[in-house]
Amino acid sequence: MAQKPSIPKGTRDFLPADVARRSYVINTIKTHFERYGFLPIETPSMEKSASLLGKYGEEGDRLMFHVLNSGEKVKKADIAALSENKLGRFTQSISEKALRYDLTVPFARFVVQHQNELSFPFKRYQVQSVWRADRPQRGRFQEFTQCDADVVGAVSPVLEAECIQLFDAVFHSLHLKDATIRINHRSILSGIATYLGAPDRITDFTVALDKLDKIGAAGVFDELKQKGFGEDALKKLNPLIALSGSIDEQLDSLESLLSAQPLAIEGIAHLRDVLRFLPSLHVSNLAFDLTLARGLNYYTGIIFEVAPPKTVAMGSIGAGGRYDDLTALFGLKDMHGLGISFGLDRLCMVLEELDLYPTTLQQTVDVVVLHFGDAYMQDLIPYIEKCRAAGLRVMTYPTNHKLKKQMQFANQSNAPWVFFYGEEEQKEGVLSVKNMRNGATNIITLDAFDATVLST
Amino acid sequence: MAQKPSIPKGTRDFLPADVARRSYVINTIKTHFERYGFLPIETPSMEKSASLLGKYGEEGDRLMFHVLNSGEKVKKADIAALSENKLGRFTQSISEKALRYDLTVPFARFVVQHQNELSFPFKRYQVQSVWRADRPQRGRFQEFTQCDADVVGAVSPVLEAECIQLFDAVFHSLHLKDATIRINHRSILSGIATYLGAPDRITDFTVALDKLDKIGAAGVFDELKQKGFGEDALKKLNPLIALSGSIDEQLDSLESLLSAQPLAIEGIAHLRDVLRFLPSLHVSNLAFDLTLARGLNYYTGIIFEVAPPKTVAMGSIGAGGRYDDLTALFGLKDMHGLGISFGLDRLCMVLEELDLYPTTLQQTVDVVVLHFGDAYMQDLIPYIEKCRAAGLRVMTYPTNHKLKKQMQFANQSNAPWVFFYGEEEQKEGVLSVKNMRNGATNIITLDAFDATVLST
């Protein structure tokens, strides 16, 4: 194979520096998930196709990665389906499993399957890869990591307030200031649709509304007109999209505008309940956003979306909401759910762009031990052992290369300490320890060697 | 869907207690990988089929999971191949990607692809899932986790000694005593094959020898006879398989028996070199085992295999060896490699069987806050925040259920602390904190609340 090897489009190799950064973010998220009482679970990468197909709409079915049946089973290929261009049927004739498309549907399947082993309310978190055959582009990959926290089996504004606090706590730890946590409520959107005289056209209405930021009020109105909304409806909409002031003030205005819409009033009251449980946030802004209308095919209550700081041109870095029917897909009714998700890849890109990664991540080795010959190295083994037992990460240079080459390696490794032990040191029974941060060399008697002083 | 949902055979869901145990083992392994200077990398779950096919022999090709091409691409299905029963060709007509079968071949591909971004010797570790369409059985799954550490770009007995120390250090941390680290050397096996007059039949010879434990010397001899080894060869083999004493003594005997076999002498000298760099092990036994003959199609030097304590009936929990040609598969020659691997799933089963998991793993929540009504809960939010900021894992019970039900939840959660804050406490401005380990309840003034005292 003369050609340089490569990996499938939309997938990535992570070099040590990448893994260090990703682990830092993942560990931060996990730590806070646990502080909010979420417990970790994991589900298989492959689910039965029957568990996934039809759960994500047409687009999901199209972008799902199917795993071919093994061995002789591919003989069952439905050639007729292929020639009739029934690609879905053909696929199902040779594939019974698909790669996880998100973490939510597998979680619903998990809850139903293990309901007798769990105690409810059940709070779980899950940090795993998902796969989508999407066209790769900046920030969009065919394999990427989702970090989800969900609670099922309870309805309470406390839980929703905690979702908002959790977003904030994670951003605080990551030193990411000025993210905006936008909230809305499905019932408010439904109430508005009714108010506009189009209760069954909530999707048309929200799709247009969602573009307010990009195309302005006039653009939204044009689009709604084209979709058949009348002048009267648009006039009613005008004050709704012009809401201003604090969240409380906006909810007050909304309440008086929509006073005749019980659904909307219910949604407003619910958001107020949530705000009662919310102490001031550390680093994020909370915003009520009437144009936020994501996941309307599954969210039934509050909806969250988190935008990165305005200085970064990037889509949402977090999202979530309440859903009340998810496990019903697997035969378990009345299991209320609420969840949030962090987009790891985008979050990493935002931290990169804002240069927020701690410099300590660059230190992946603490000590490099130079090699002056096997006889010298042999003497050092017990002391290297002591360093490792004290928790230090030690790279023993394996061969007696030229000192220049070894020092080059030590420099690149970014280790703060380098050990020299050659003829001189052996004769004196000492170790030369170079502090790579300030260039000073200390001579340490081997008898008095104490690894713990190096960990500071 | 009335039917209870399920997952593909050979795959697993991990409940919180499972994840806690697996994370404990994985984190222990990672910690030691890092102390030995290995850096983490990750590779995609899917590799191009061309990178994997043919790398694992016929069995590997057969057990590989292929990912179906997306969308319209399946139309290119090679129907002719299917009707001719050329299943491999048919598969390749509809699939260009396969799931990772192990971590070694992707690592070789990674090294070649990124050679200009790495500094050598390059020590990497990788803890990721691999997939094999194997028949599921005890300890064998279709999706499982490998924990590999490899160093490429250097040859040195120091590195091999470190592999042995690394096995031992991990077992020491996991409190797993009496694992046996067996070592052998490819060159010794080659030397013996030559000594027996069958230099090109090392496989026949080692396959038989490998059964020594199970079928005894007589059985091995029978098998070798059937395979055409003569009386003379068997007579020569007799003293070899009867070696006894310390490793040094066994190597001495072997050296005199094989004095005319330069390959064997080289292998023996190499093992002696490794032993020079090896301080006494903490909890494992080291054994020279002439019958150890794994991975002969890729290992070129030392070979490792780790057996669990004899009281546990389980296959090897670790393995490894030196390989010198791996990256050549991707066009990069003379890149020497050495690696070891921990079998996470088996290791977890061994710890389970020997009851070696620390009891602290059962504590996944530190505080459960009972709910006596939203008005009371609202008061507590700032104090709960303080607990979380101090690193405590707090589960706020979300709704005002009956106290009995809430206490049942608190008991099941295994949290050491439970907060009570109702009418009485609100009136007094205090919090009742129950210590679930000893049953005592402390009354704490909210003004003086200090979360850090709970973390002890």
Coordinates of C-alpha atoms in Angstrom, one line a residue, chain B residues 25-424:
Chain B
V25 CA -10.9 0.1 36.3
I26 CA -10.4 2.3 33.2
N27 CA -9.3 5.2 35.3
T28 CA -6.8 3.0 37.1
I29 CA -5.4 1.7 33.9
K30 CA -5.2 5.2 32.3
T31 CA -3.5 6.6 35.4
H32 CA -0.7 4.0 35.1
F33 CA -0.5 4.3 31.4
E34 CA 0.3 8.0 32.0
R35 CA 2.8 7.4 34.7
Y36 CA 4.7 5.3 32.2
G37 CA 4.7 8.1 29.8
F38 CA 2.0 7.0 27.4
L39 CA -0.2 9.7 25.8
P40 CA -3.8 9.3 24.9
I41 CA -5.1 9.2 21.3
E42 CA -8.4 8.3 19.8
T43 CA -9.3 7.0 16.3
P44 CA -12.7 6.9 14.6
S45 CA -15.0 4.0 15.2
M46 CA -15.2 3.5 11.5
E47 CA -12.2 2.9 9.3
K48 CA -12.0 2.6 5.6
S49 CA -12.5 -1.1 4.8
A50 CA -9.3 -1.0 2.8
S51 CA -7.4 -0.2 6.0
L52 CA -8.8 -3.2 7.9
L53 CA -9.5 -6.0 5.4
G54 CA -6.8 -8.6 5.1
K55 CA -5.1 -7.4 8.3
Y56 CA -6.5 -9.9 10.7
G57 CA -6.5 -13.1 8.6
E58 CA -9.6 -14.8 7.2
E59 CA -11.3 -14.9 10.6
G60 CA -10.9 -11.2 11.0
D61 CA -12.4 -10.5 7.6
R62 CA -15.3 -12.8 8.5
L63 CA -16.0 -11.2 11.9
M64 CA -15.7 -7.6 10.8
F65 CA -18.8 -5.4 11.0
H66 CA -19.3 -3.6 7.7
V67 CA -21.2 -0.3 7.5
L68 CA -23.6 0.1 4.7
N69 CA -23.0 3.0 2.3
S70 CA -25.6 5.7 2.7
G71 CA -28.4 6.8 0.5
E72 CA -28.2 6.2 -3.2
K73 CA -24.9 4.5 -3.0
V74 CA -26.4 1.1 -2.2
K75 CA -27.7 1.0 -5.7
K76 CA -24.2 0.0 -6.8
A77 CA -24.8 -3.4 -5.2
D78 CA -23.0 -6.1 -7.2
I79 CA -25.8 -8.5 -7.8
A80 CA -23.7 -10.7 -9.9
A81 CA -21.3 -11.2 -7.0
L82 CA -24.2 -12.2 -4.8
S83 CA -25.5 -14.7 -7.2
E84 CA -22.0 -16.2 -7.6
N85 CA -21.9 -16.4 -3.8
K86 CA -18.9 -14.0 -3.7
L87 CA -20.1 -12.5 -0.5
G88 CA -16.9 -10.5 0.1
R89 CA -17.1 -8.8 -3.3
F90 CA -20.9 -8.2 -2.7
T91 CA -20.1 -6.6 0.6
Q92 CA -17.5 -4.3 -0.8
S93 CA -19.9 -3.1 -3.5
I94 CA -22.2 -1.7 -0.9
S95 CA -19.8 -0.9 2.0
E96 CA -16.7 1.2 2.1
K97 CA -16.3 1.4 5.9
A98 CA -16.0 -1.1 8.7
L99 CA -16.1 -0.9 12.5
R100 CA -12.8 -1.0 14.4
Y101 CA -11.8 -4.6 14.9
D102 CA -8.9 -3.9 17.3
L103 CA -6.9 -0.8 18.3
T104 CA -3.5 -2.0 16.9
V105 CA -4.2 -1.7 13.2
P106 CA -5.9 1.7 13.5
F107 CA -2.9 2.8 15.6
A108 CA -0.5 1.7 12.8
R109 CA -2.6 3.6 10.3
F110 CA -2.5 6.6 12.7
V111 CA 1.3 6.5 13.1
V112 CA 1.8 6.4 9.3
Q113 CA -0.8 9.1 8.6
H114 CA 0.4 11.5 11.3
Q115 CA 4.2 10.6 11.3
N116 CA 5.2 14.2 10.8
E117 CA 3.1 15.5 13.7
L118 CA 4.5 13.0 16.3
S119 CA 7.8 12.9 18.1
F120 CA 9.4 9.5 18.3
P121 CA 9.7 7.3 20.3
F122 CA 6.0 7.8 20.4
K123 CA 4.1 6.2 23.4
R124 CA 0.4 6.2 23.0
Y125 CA -2.5 4.7 24.9
Q126 CA -6.0 4.1 23.6
V127 CA -9.1 3.0 25.5
Q128 CA -11.9 2.5 23.0
S129 CA -14.6 0.1 21.9
V130 CA -14.0 -2.6 19.2
W131 CA -16.5 -4.7 17.4
R132 CA -16.5 -8.3 16.3
A133 CA -19.3 -10.4 15.0
D134 CA -18.2 -13.3 17.2
R135 CA -20.6 -15.8 18.7
P136 CA -21.4 -14.2 22.1
Q137 CA -20.5 -16.3 25.2
R138 CA -19.3 -15.7 28.8
G139 CA -16.8 -12.9 28.7
R140 CA -17.1 -12.5 24.9
F141 CA -19.1 -9.7 23.4
Q142 CA -19.7 -8.2 20.0
E143 CA -18.8 -4.7 21.4
F144 CA -16.1 -4.6 24.0
T145 CA -13.4 -2.2 25.3
Q146 CA -9.7 -2.6 24.7
C147 CA -7.1 -0.7 26.8
D148 CA -3.9 -0.6 24.8
A149 CA -0.5 1.0 25.3
D150 CA 2.1 0.9 22.6
V151 CA 5.4 2.5 21.9
V152 CA 6.8 2.8 18.4
G153 CA 10.1 4.0 17.1
A154 CA 12.4 2.5 19.6
V155 CA 13.9 -0.9 20.6
S156 CA 15.1 -1.2 24.2
P157 CA 14.8 -3.8 27.0
V158 CA 13.9 -0.9 29.3
L159 CA 10.6 -0.6 27.4
E160 CA 9.9 -4.3 27.7
A161 CA 10.7 -4.2 31.4
E162 CA 8.3 -1.3 31.8
C163 CA 5.5 -3.3 30.1
I164 CA 5.8 -5.9 32.9
Q165 CA 6.0 -3.2 35.6
L166 CA 2.9 -1.6 34.1
F167 CA 0.9 -4.8 34.3
D168 CA 2.0 -5.2 37.9
A169 CA 1.3 -1.5 38.8
V170 CA -2.3 -1.8 37.5
F171 CA -3.0 -5.0 39.3
H172 CA -1.4 -3.6 42.5
S173 CA -3.8 -0.6 42.3
L174 CA -6.8 -2.9 41.7
H175 CA -5.8 -5.0 44.7
L176 CA -5.6 -8.0 42.3
K177 CA -2.9 -10.3 43.8
D178 CA -1.3 -13.3 42.2
A179 CA -1.9 -12.6 38.5
T180 CA 0.8 -14.4 36.5
I181 CA 2.7 -12.5 33.8
R182 CA 4.0 -15.1 31.4
I183 CA 6.8 -14.2 29.0
N184 CA 8.4 -15.9 26.1
H185 CA 10.4 -14.9 23.0
R186 CA 9.6 -15.5 19.4
S187 CA 13.3 -16.1 18.6
I188 CA 13.4 -18.9 21.2
L189 CA 10.5 -20.6 19.6
S190 CA 12.1 -20.2 16.2
G191 CA 15.4 -21.6 17.6
I192 CA 13.6 -24.6 19.0
A193 CA 11.8 -25.3 15.7
T194 CA 15.2 -25.3 14.0
Y195 CA 16.7 -27.5 16.7
L196 CA 13.9 -30.0 16.1
G197 CA 14.7 -30.0 12.5
A198 CA 11.6 -28.2 11.4
P199 CA 12.5 -24.6 11.1
D200 CA 9.5 -23.8 8.8
R201 CA 7.0 -25.6 11.0
I202 CA 7.0 -23.3 14.0
T203 CA 3.2 -23.0 13.9
D204 CA 2.5 -26.8 13.9
F205 CA 5.0 -27.1 16.7
T206 CA 3.6 -24.2 18.9
V207 CA 0.0 -25.1 18.4
A208 CA 0.7 -28.5 19.9
L209 CA 3.0 -27.1 22.6
D210 CA 0.3 -24.6 23.6
K211 CA -1.8 -27.6 24.8
L212 CA 0.8 -28.8 27.3
D213 CA -1.3 -27.6 30.2
K214 CA -4.4 -29.3 29.0
I215 CA -3.3 -32.6 27.4
G216 CA 0.1 -33.2 29.1
A217 CA 3.4 -34.0 27.5
A218 CA 2.1 -37.4 26.2
G219 CA -0.7 -35.6 24.4
V220 CA 1.6 -33.0 22.9
F221 CA 3.9 -35.8 21.7
D222 CA 1.1 -37.7 20.1
E223 CA -0.1 -34.6 18.2
L224 CA 3.4 -33.8 17.0
K225 CA 3.9 -37.4 15.9
Q226 CA 0.7 -37.1 13.8
K227 CA 2.0 -34.0 12.3
G228 CA 5.1 -35.8 11.2
F229 CA 7.7 -34.9 13.8
G230 CA 10.1 -37.8 14.2
E231 CA 11.2 -39.7 17.3
D232 CA 14.5 -37.8 17.3
A233 CA 12.7 -34.5 17.4
L234 CA 10.5 -35.6 20.3
K235 CA 13.4 -36.8 22.3
K236 CA 15.1 -33.4 21.9
L237 CA 11.9 -31.7 23.0
N238 CA 11.6 -33.7 26.2
P239 CA 14.1 -31.7 28.3
L240 CA 12.8 -28.4 27.0
I241 CA 9.4 -28.9 28.3
A242 CA 10.7 -30.2 31.6
L243 CA 12.5 -26.9 32.5
S244 CA 12.2 -26.0 36.1
G245 CA 13.5 -23.6 38.7
S246 CA 13.7 -19.8 38.7
I247 CA 13.5 -17.9 35.4
D248 CA 17.3 -17.5 35.5
E249 CA 17.7 -21.2 36.0
Q250 CA 15.3 -22.0 33.2
L251 CA 17.1 -19.7 30.9
D252 CA 20.5 -21.2 31.9
S253 CA 19.2 -24.7 31.1
L254 CA 17.7 -23.6 27.9
E255 CA 20.9 -21.9 26.9
S256 CA 23.0 -25.1 27.2
L257 CA 20.4 -27.2 25.5
L258 CA 20.1 -24.8 22.6
S259 CA 23.7 -23.7 22.5
A260 CA 23.9 -24.4 18.8
Q261 CA 20.9 -22.4 17.9
P262 CA 22.0 -18.7 17.5
L263 CA 18.3 -17.5 17.2
A264 CA 17.4 -19.1 20.5
I265 CA 20.6 -17.7 22.2
E266 CA 19.7 -14.3 21.0
G267 CA 16.2 -14.6 22.4
I268 CA 17.5 -15.8 25.7
A269 CA 20.0 -13.0 25.9
H270 CA 17.2 -10.5 25.2
L271 CA 15.0 -11.8 28.0
R272 CA 18.0 -11.6 30.4
D273 CA 18.4 -8.0 29.3
V274 CA 14.8 -7.3 30.1
L275 CA 15.1 -8.9 33.6
R276 CA 18.0 -6.6 34.4
F277 CA 15.7 -3.6 34.3
L278 CA 13.0 -5.2 36.4
P279 CA 12.8 -4.5 40.1
S280 CA 10.8 -7.0 42.1
L281 CA 7.1 -6.9 41.3
H282 CA 4.4 -5.9 43.8
V283 CA 1.6 -8.3 43.5
S284 CA 2.2 -10.4 40.3
N285 CA 4.3 -13.4 39.5
L286 CA 6.6 -13.4 36.5
A287 CA 7.0 -16.7 34.7
F288 CA 9.0 -17.8 31.7
D289 CA 6.7 -20.0 29.7
L290 CA 8.0 -21.8 26.7
T291 CA 4.5 -22.9 25.7
L292 CA 3.4 -19.3 25.3
A293 CA 3.1 -18.8 21.5
R294 CA 0.4 -16.2 20.8
G295 CA 0.2 -13.8 17.9
L296 CA 3.1 -15.5 16.0
N297 CA 1.9 -13.9 12.7
Y298 CA 2.8 -10.5 14.1
Y299 CA 5.0 -10.7 17.2
T300 CA 8.6 -10.7 16.4
G301 CA 10.3 -10.6 19.8
I302 CA 9.1 -10.8 23.4
I303 CA 5.6 -12.1 24.0
F304 CA 3.5 -11.4 27.1
E305 CA 0.3 -13.0 28.4
V306 CA -1.3 -12.4 31.8
A307 CA -3.3 -15.1 33.5
P308 CA -5.7 -14.1 36.4
P309 CA -5.3 -15.7 39.8
K310 CA -5.7 -19.4 39.6
T311 CA -8.8 -19.3 41.7
V312 CA -10.7 -17.7 38.9
A313 CA -11.5 -19.7 35.8
M314 CA -11.0 -17.2 33.1
G315 CA -8.8 -16.7 30.0
S316 CA -6.0 -14.1 29.8
I317 CA -6.6 -10.6 31.2
G318 CA -3.7 -9.0 29.4
A319 CA -1.3 -9.6 26.6
G320 CA 1.2 -8.0 24.3
G321 CA 4.5 -8.3 22.6
R322 CA 7.0 -6.8 20.2
Y323 CA 6.1 -6.4 16.6
D324 CA 8.4 -4.9 14.0
D325 CA 6.5 -4.8 10.8
L326 CA 3.1 -3.4 11.7
T327 CA 3.3 0.1 10.1
A328 CA 4.8 -1.5 7.0
L329 CA 1.2 -2.6 6.2
F330 CA 0.6 1.1 5.6
G331 CA 3.9 1.8 3.8
L332 CA 6.2 2.9 6.7
K333 CA 9.1 0.5 7.2
D334 CA 11.5 0.0 10.1
M335 CA 9.1 1.3 12.7
H336 CA 9.6 -1.0 15.7
G337 CA 6.7 -1.5 18.0
L338 CA 5.9 -2.9 21.4
G339 CA 2.5 -3.0 23.0
I340 CA 0.4 -4.4 25.7
S341 CA -3.4 -4.6 26.1
F342 CA -5.7 -5.1 29.1
G343 CA -9.0 -7.0 28.5
L344 CA -11.3 -4.7 30.3
D345 CA -14.4 -6.9 30.4
R346 CA -12.5 -9.9 31.7
L347 CA -10.7 -7.8 34.2
C348 CA -14.0 -6.5 35.5
M349 CA -15.4 -10.0 35.8
V350 CA -12.3 -11.1 37.8
L351 CA -12.6 -8.2 40.2
E352 CA -16.3 -8.9 40.5
E353 CA -15.7 -12.6 41.3
L354 CA -13.0 -11.8 43.8
D355 CA -15.1 -9.0 45.3
L356 CA -12.3 -6.5 44.9
Y357 CA -14.3 -3.4 44.0
P358 CA -14.0 -0.7 46.6
T359 CA -17.3 -0.1 48.5
T360 CA -16.9 3.7 47.8
L361 CA -18.1 3.0 44.3
Q362 CA -21.5 2.4 45.7
Q363 CA -21.8 6.0 46.8
T364 CA -22.8 8.0 43.7
V365 CA -24.8 10.7 45.5
D366 CA -23.6 12.5 48.6
V367 CA -26.8 14.4 49.6
V368 CA -30.5 13.8 49.0
V369 CA -32.6 16.9 49.7
L370 CA -36.2 15.9 50.7
H371 CA -39.0 18.0 49.3
F372 CA -41.6 19.3 51.7
G373 CA -43.2 21.7 49.3
D374 CA -41.9 24.2 46.7
A375 CA -41.9 27.1 49.2
Y376 CA -39.5 25.2 51.5
M377 CA -37.4 24.0 48.6
Q378 CA -37.1 27.5 47.3
D379 CA -35.4 28.6 50.6
L380 CA -32.9 25.9 50.3
I381 CA -31.6 26.6 46.8
P382 CA -28.7 28.8 47.9
Y383 CA -27.5 26.2 50.4
I384 CA -27.8 23.4 47.8
E385 CA -25.7 25.6 45.5
K386 CA -23.1 25.9 48.2
C387 CA -23.0 22.1 48.5
R388 CA -22.5 21.7 44.8
A389 CA -19.8 24.4 44.7
A390 CA -18.0 22.4 47.4
G391 CA -18.0 19.4 45.1
L392 CA -20.9 17.4 46.7
R393 CA -23.2 15.5 44.5
V394 CA -26.7 16.6 45.5
M395 CA -30.0 15.1 44.4
T396 CA -32.9 17.4 45.1
Y397 CA -36.0 15.2 45.3
P398 CA -38.2 17.1 42.8
T399 CA -41.7 16.8 44.2
N400 CA -43.6 16.8 47.4
H401 CA -44.2 13.1 47.6
K402 CA -45.1 11.3 50.8
L403 CA -42.1 11.3 53.2
K404 CA -42.0 7.5 53.2
K405 CA -41.6 7.4 49.4
Q406 CA -38.9 10.0 49.5
M407 CA -37.0 8.3 52.3
Q408 CA -37.1 5.0 50.4
F409 CA -35.5 6.8 47.4
A410 CA -32.9 8.3 49.8
N411 CA -32.1 4.9 51.2
Q412 CA -31.8 3.3 47.7
S413 CA -29.5 6.1 46.6
N414 CA -27.0 5.2 49.3
A415 CA -26.3 8.8 50.0
P416 CA -24.6 9.5 53.3
W417 CA -26.5 12.7 54.0
V418 CA -30.2 13.6 53.8
F419 CA -31.5 17.2 54.2
F420 CA -34.9 17.8 55.9
Y421 CA -36.3 21.3 55.6
G422 CA -40.0 21.8 56.3
E423 CA -42.3 24.0 58.4
E424 CA -40.4 23.6 61.7

